[in-house]
Amino acid sequence: AQSVTQPDIHITVSEGASLELRCNYSYGATPYLFWYVQSPGQGLQLLLKYFSGDTLVQGIKGFEAEFKRSQSSFNLRKPSVHWSDAAEYFCAVGPGGGGADGLTFGKGTHLIIQP
Amino acid sequence: DTGVSQNPRHKITKRGQNVTFRCDPISEHNRLYWYRQTLGQGPEFLTYFQNEAQLEKSRLLSDRFSAERPKGSFSTLEIQRTEQGDSAMYLCASSSGTSGVNEQFFGPGTRLTVL
């Protein structure tokens, strides 16, 4: 069965500092990987996705993520965080190729931005 | 561009009552998903529709839960004889299901509180 682990429940970063959120997955086939962000009272917004090809993917809001098959990881990075980045971040794994199974999410990482 | 909408946004009910939630997906999307999210957790997959057919149900979907998508457009999720453990955010997502892509777009959710 697939699973996603986000080891950090909370992360505190100073505004302007760099950020890395960790995600490790377990999936039987080639994984399709996603990062979503959830702000209070808001739905989940897709930041970026990896299906195939270049293992470094760019997303919205200046985020990027790198797929490392050997480490079963898909870590999210941003070079300089802004106060508006404070939110809950979820990594998810799912099937592609038209597969219709639901996504499996991690428990999330709560990002706190210090002024 | 109208995204996924869900109604109501909040529902407070007494234990033992029945509740029904509605989800309107993005109009051209033929796939619709329901998830449940409890406090401090990531979303958990409940069920999935392709057009009007319910193709997959999680073991989390007990007999008290029923979902329908009668005309392949909007969907309803009903919970009968609610229990306090049903208190959660219920999220709906839709996707176009085009080959190789399973990008799901989420609605804002319905927050259920069972007293």
Tab-separated table of C-alpha atoms in Angstrom:
chain	number	residue	atom	x	y	z
A	1	ALA	CA	0.000	0.000	0.000
A	2	GLN	CA	1.176	3.483	-0.706
A	3	SER	CA	2.114	5.898	2.041
A	4	VAL	CA	3.530	9.372	2.451
A	5	THR	CA	5.641	10.575	5.356
A	6	GLN	CA	6.210	14.193	6.195
A	7	PRO	CA	8.649	14.017	9.112
A	8	ASP	CA	8.241	17.611	10.263
A	9	ILE	CA	4.926	18.518	11.878
A	10	HIS	CA	5.931	22.155	12.373
A	11	ILE	CA	8.677	24.255	10.824
A	12	THR	CA	9.532	27.840	11.756
A	13	VAL	CA	11.464	29.950	9.273
A	14	SER	CA	12.418	33.605	9.298
A	15	GLU	CA	11.006	35.756	6.525
A	16	GLY	CA	13.500	35.892	3.667
A	17	ALA	CA	15.205	32.649	4.664
A	18	SER	CA	15.248	29.527	2.541
A	19	LEU	CA	12.845	26.649	3.103
A	20	GLU	CA	12.884	22.904	2.596
A	21	LEU	CA	9.947	20.663	3.490
A	22	ARG	CA	10.602	16.945	3.462
A	23	CYS	CA	8.459	14.237	1.920
A	24	ASN	CA	9.149	10.524	1.644
A	25	TYR	CA	6.837	8.131	-0.138
A	26	SER	CA	6.239	4.451	-0.550
A	27	TYR	CA	4.561	3.390	-3.784
A	28	GLY	CA	4.603	0.158	-5.732
A	29	ALA	CA	4.776	1.633	-9.193
A	30	THR	CA	6.143	4.813	-10.679
A	31	PRO	CA	4.742	7.482	-8.404
A	32	TYR	CA	2.973	10.611	-9.412
A	33	LEU	CA	3.773	13.198	-6.747
A	34	PHE	CA	2.115	16.407	-5.715
A	35	TRP	CA	2.540	19.239	-3.246
A	36	TYR	CA	-0.557	21.089	-2.080
A	37	VAL	CA	-0.889	24.110	0.209
A	38	GLN	CA	-3.836	24.784	2.492
A	39	SER	CA	-4.446	28.133	4.144
A	40	PRO	CA	-6.951	28.525	6.984
A	41	GLY	CA	-10.484	28.360	5.639
A	42	GLN	CA	-9.256	27.592	2.150
A	43	GLY	CA	-9.264	24.500	0.027
A	44	LEU	CA	-6.154	22.725	-1.117
A	45	GLN	CA	-4.221	24.491	-3.842
A	46	LEU	CA	-1.804	22.607	-6.067
A	47	LEU	CA	1.724	24.000	-5.901
A	48	LEU	CA	3.427	21.582	-8.275
A	49	LYS	CA	3.389	18.041	-9.586
A	50	TYR	CA	5.805	15.446	-10.891
A	51	PHE	CA	4.807	12.875	-13.459
A	52	SER	CA	7.963	12.145	-15.433
A	53	GLY	CA	10.942	13.783	-17.082
A	54	ASP	CA	13.066	16.410	-15.393
A	55	THR	CA	13.315	15.546	-11.730
A	56	LEU	CA	13.401	19.201	-10.688
A	57	VAL	CA	9.965	20.694	-11.123
A	58	GLN	CA	8.920	24.296	-10.819
A	59	GLY	CA	5.639	25.343	-9.335
A	60	ILE	CA	3.657	28.414	-8.476
A	61	LYS	CA	4.626	31.043	-5.925
A	62	GLY	CA	8.343	30.412	-6.434
A	63	PHE	CA	8.316	26.836	-5.137
A	64	GLU	CA	10.240	23.945	-6.611
A	65	ALA	CA	10.614	20.271	-5.738
A	66	GLU	CA	13.115	17.589	-6.589
A	67	PHE	CA	12.211	13.953	-7.175
A	68	LYS	CA	14.895	11.535	-5.977
A	69	ARG	CA	13.942	7.962	-6.770
A	70	SER	CA	16.905	6.462	-4.881
A	71	GLN	CA	15.777	8.194	-1.688
A	72	SER	CA	12.024	7.916	-2.332
A	73	SER	CA	11.831	11.627	-1.654
A	74	PHE	CA	10.099	14.646	-3.132
A	75	ASN	CA	11.221	17.615	-1.060
A	76	LEU	CA	9.735	21.068	-1.522
A	77	ARG	CA	11.999	24.112	-1.561
A	78	LYS	CA	11.782	27.872	-1.776
A	79	PRO	CA	14.821	30.163	-1.772
A	80	SER	CA	13.219	33.018	0.143
A	81	VAL	CA	9.959	32.731	2.069
A	82	HIS	CA	7.377	35.469	2.473
A	83	TRP	CA	4.989	35.954	5.400
A	84	SER	CA	2.143	34.917	3.079
A	85	ASP	CA	3.687	31.447	2.761
A	86	ALA	CA	2.549	30.572	6.283
A	87	ALA	CA	0.160	27.654	5.780
A	88	GLU	CA	-0.171	23.868	5.923
A	89	TYR	CA	1.704	21.961	3.245
A	90	PHE	CA	0.756	18.477	2.093
A	91	CYS	CA	2.680	16.021	-0.014
A	92	ALA	CA	0.621	13.435	-1.888
A	93	VAL	CA	1.191	10.414	-4.093
A	94	GLY	CA	-1.143	8.951	-6.638
A	95	PRO	CA	-1.458	7.025	-9.860
A	96	GLY	CA	-1.154	8.597	-13.256
A	97	GLY	CA	-1.696	7.374	-16.772
A	98	GLY	CA	-5.389	7.943	-16.339
A	99	GLY	CA	-5.468	6.006	-13.106
A	100	ALA	CA	-8.312	7.074	-10.934
A	101	ASP	CA	-7.429	6.032	-7.434
A	102	GLY	CA	-7.631	8.696	-4.797
A	103	LEU	CA	-4.508	10.476	-3.672
A	104	THR	CA	-2.667	9.415	-0.528
A	105	PHE	CA	-1.616	12.409	1.549
A	106	GLY	CA	0.944	12.911	4.270
A	107	LYS	CA	-0.096	14.417	7.581
A	108	GLY	CA	1.157	17.811	6.574
A	109	THR	CA	3.781	20.293	7.728
A	110	HIS	CA	2.678	23.503	9.395
A	111	LEU	CA	4.898	26.370	8.252
A	112	ILE	CA	5.321	29.338	10.573
A	113	ILE	CA	7.046	32.476	9.331
A	114	GLN	CA	8.882	34.652	11.839
A	115	PRO	CA	9.202	38.361	11.052
B	1	ASP	CA	-13.416	30.206	-14.323
B	2	THR	CA	-15.474	28.641	-11.568
B	3	GLY	CA	-13.678	26.124	-9.432
B	4	VAL	CA	-15.093	23.322	-7.340
B	5	SER	CA	-17.839	24.535	-5.027
B	6	GLN	CA	-19.231	22.874	-1.921
B	7	ASN	CA	-22.313	23.575	0.139
B	8	PRO	CA	-22.843	24.168	2.912
B	9	ARG	CA	-19.488	25.439	4.116
B	10	HIS	CA	-20.347	24.631	7.722
B	11	LYS	CA	-22.830	22.227	9.259
B	12	ILE	CA	-23.566	21.690	12.924
B	13	THR	CA	-25.799	18.788	13.796
B	14	LYS	CA	-26.785	16.652	16.733
B	15	ARG	CA	-25.678	13.082	17.054
B	16	GLY	CA	-28.063	10.727	15.324
B	17	GLN	CA	-29.221	13.203	12.694
B	18	ASN	CA	-28.696	12.775	8.963
B	19	VAL	CA	-26.728	15.322	6.938
B	20	THR	CA	-26.176	15.829	3.232
B	21	PHE	CA	-23.426	17.765	1.503
B	22	ARG	CA	-23.258	18.881	-2.098
B	23	CYS	CA	-20.292	19.251	-4.432
B	24	ASP	CA	-20.312	20.946	-7.832
B	25	PRO	CA	-17.181	20.046	-9.782
B	26	ILE	CA	-15.496	22.018	-12.533
B	27	SER	CA	-17.928	21.711	-15.411
B	28	GLU	CA	-15.817	19.749	-17.887
B	29	HIS	CA	-14.413	17.334	-15.305
B	30	ASN	CA	-15.761	13.800	-15.449
B	31	ARG	CA	-14.055	12.544	-12.271
B	32	LEU	CA	-15.145	13.490	-8.792
B	33	TYR	CA	-13.606	12.532	-5.458
B	34	TRP	CA	-14.612	12.825	-1.815
B	35	TYR	CA	-12.073	13.060	1.000
B	36	ARG	CA	-12.309	13.510	4.755
B	37	GLN	CA	-9.831	15.564	6.742
B	38	THR	CA	-9.671	15.507	10.519
B	39	LEU	CA	-7.737	17.962	12.644
B	40	GLY	CA	-3.985	17.598	12.274
B	41	GLN	CA	-4.249	15.050	9.488
B	42	GLY	CA	-4.016	15.049	5.752
B	43	PRO	CA	-7.076	14.339	3.618
B	44	GLU	CA	-8.146	10.690	3.445
B	45	PHE	CA	-9.770	9.286	0.332
B	46	LEU	CA	-13.397	8.196	0.683
B	47	THR	CA	-14.830	7.527	-2.756
B	48	TYR	CA	-14.550	8.318	-6.440
B	49	PHE	CA	-16.917	8.743	-9.397
B	50	GLN	CA	-16.293	8.655	-13.087
B	51	ASN	CA	-19.295	10.365	-14.603
B	52	GLU	CA	-22.257	8.885	-12.706
B	53	ALA	CA	-20.568	5.599	-11.804
B	54	GLN	CA	-19.122	5.141	-8.336
B	55	LEU	CA	-15.993	3.149	-9.079
B	56	GLU	CA	-14.134	2.988	-5.807
B	57	LYS	CA	-14.920	3.203	-2.114
B	58	SER	CA	-12.472	3.323	0.754
B	59	ARG	CA	-12.927	1.098	3.775
B	60	LEU	CA	-13.365	4.390	5.670
B	61	LEU	CA	-16.757	4.732	4.004
B	62	SER	CA	-18.976	2.908	6.462
B	63	ASP	CA	-22.525	1.790	5.707
B	64	ARG	CA	-23.814	5.063	7.162
B	65	PHE	CA	-22.178	6.960	4.320
B	66	SER	CA	-23.617	7.104	0.828
B	67	ALA	CA	-22.575	9.161	-2.152
B	68	GLU	CA	-24.322	9.765	-5.435
B	69	ARG	CA	-23.654	11.556	-8.669
B	70	PRO	CA	-26.947	11.025	-10.490
B	71	LYS	CA	-26.344	12.855	-13.734
B	72	GLY	CA	-22.581	12.870	-13.784
B	73	SER	CA	-22.467	16.482	-12.700
B	74	PHE	CA	-22.884	17.437	-9.036
B	75	SER	CA	-22.487	14.915	-6.253
B	76	THR	CA	-24.005	14.494	-2.793
B	77	LEU	CA	-22.533	12.825	0.251
B	78	GLU	CA	-25.000	11.744	2.918
B	79	ILE	CA	-24.146	10.623	6.422
B	80	GLN	CA	-26.917	8.844	8.303
B	81	ARG	CA	-27.147	8.624	12.088
B	82	THR	CA	-24.172	10.908	12.586
B	83	GLU	CA	-21.661	10.185	15.332
B	84	GLN	CA	-19.227	12.541	17.044
B	85	GLY	CA	-16.404	10.786	15.226
B	86	ASP	CA	-17.837	12.020	11.941
B	87	SER	CA	-16.826	15.570	12.839
B	88	ALA	CA	-14.341	16.566	10.139
B	89	MET	CA	-13.825	18.616	7.016
B	90	TYR	CA	-15.295	16.904	3.961
B	91	LEU	CA	-13.466	17.827	0.789
B	92	CYS	CA	-14.539	17.339	-2.787
B	93	ALA	CA	-12.169	17.329	-5.755
B	94	SER	CA	-12.561	16.910	-9.486
B	95	SER	CA	-10.273	16.074	-12.353
B	96	SER	CA	-10.541	15.797	-16.097
B	97	GLY	CA	-8.966	12.350	-16.142
B	98	THR	CA	-7.047	12.982	-19.354
B	99	SER	CA	-4.412	10.404	-20.058
B	100	GLY	CA	-1.303	10.719	-17.933
B	101	VAL	CA	-2.752	13.381	-15.684
B	102	ASN	CA	-4.577	12.972	-12.453
B	103	GLU	CA	-4.405	16.541	-11.190
B	104	GLN	CA	-7.236	17.046	-8.745
B	105	PHE	CA	-8.754	20.428	-8.016
B	106	PHE	CA	-10.219	20.810	-4.545
B	107	GLY	CA	-13.189	22.698	-3.239
B	108	PRO	CA	-13.177	24.710	0.016
B	109	GLY	CA	-14.727	21.874	1.987
B	110	THR	CA	-17.713	21.426	4.292
B	111	ARG	CA	-16.869	21.454	7.973
B	112	LEU	CA	-19.133	19.118	9.937
B	113	THR	CA	-19.494	19.382	13.690
B	114	VAL	CA	-21.511	16.674	15.425
B	115	LEU	CA	-22.616	17.607	18.940
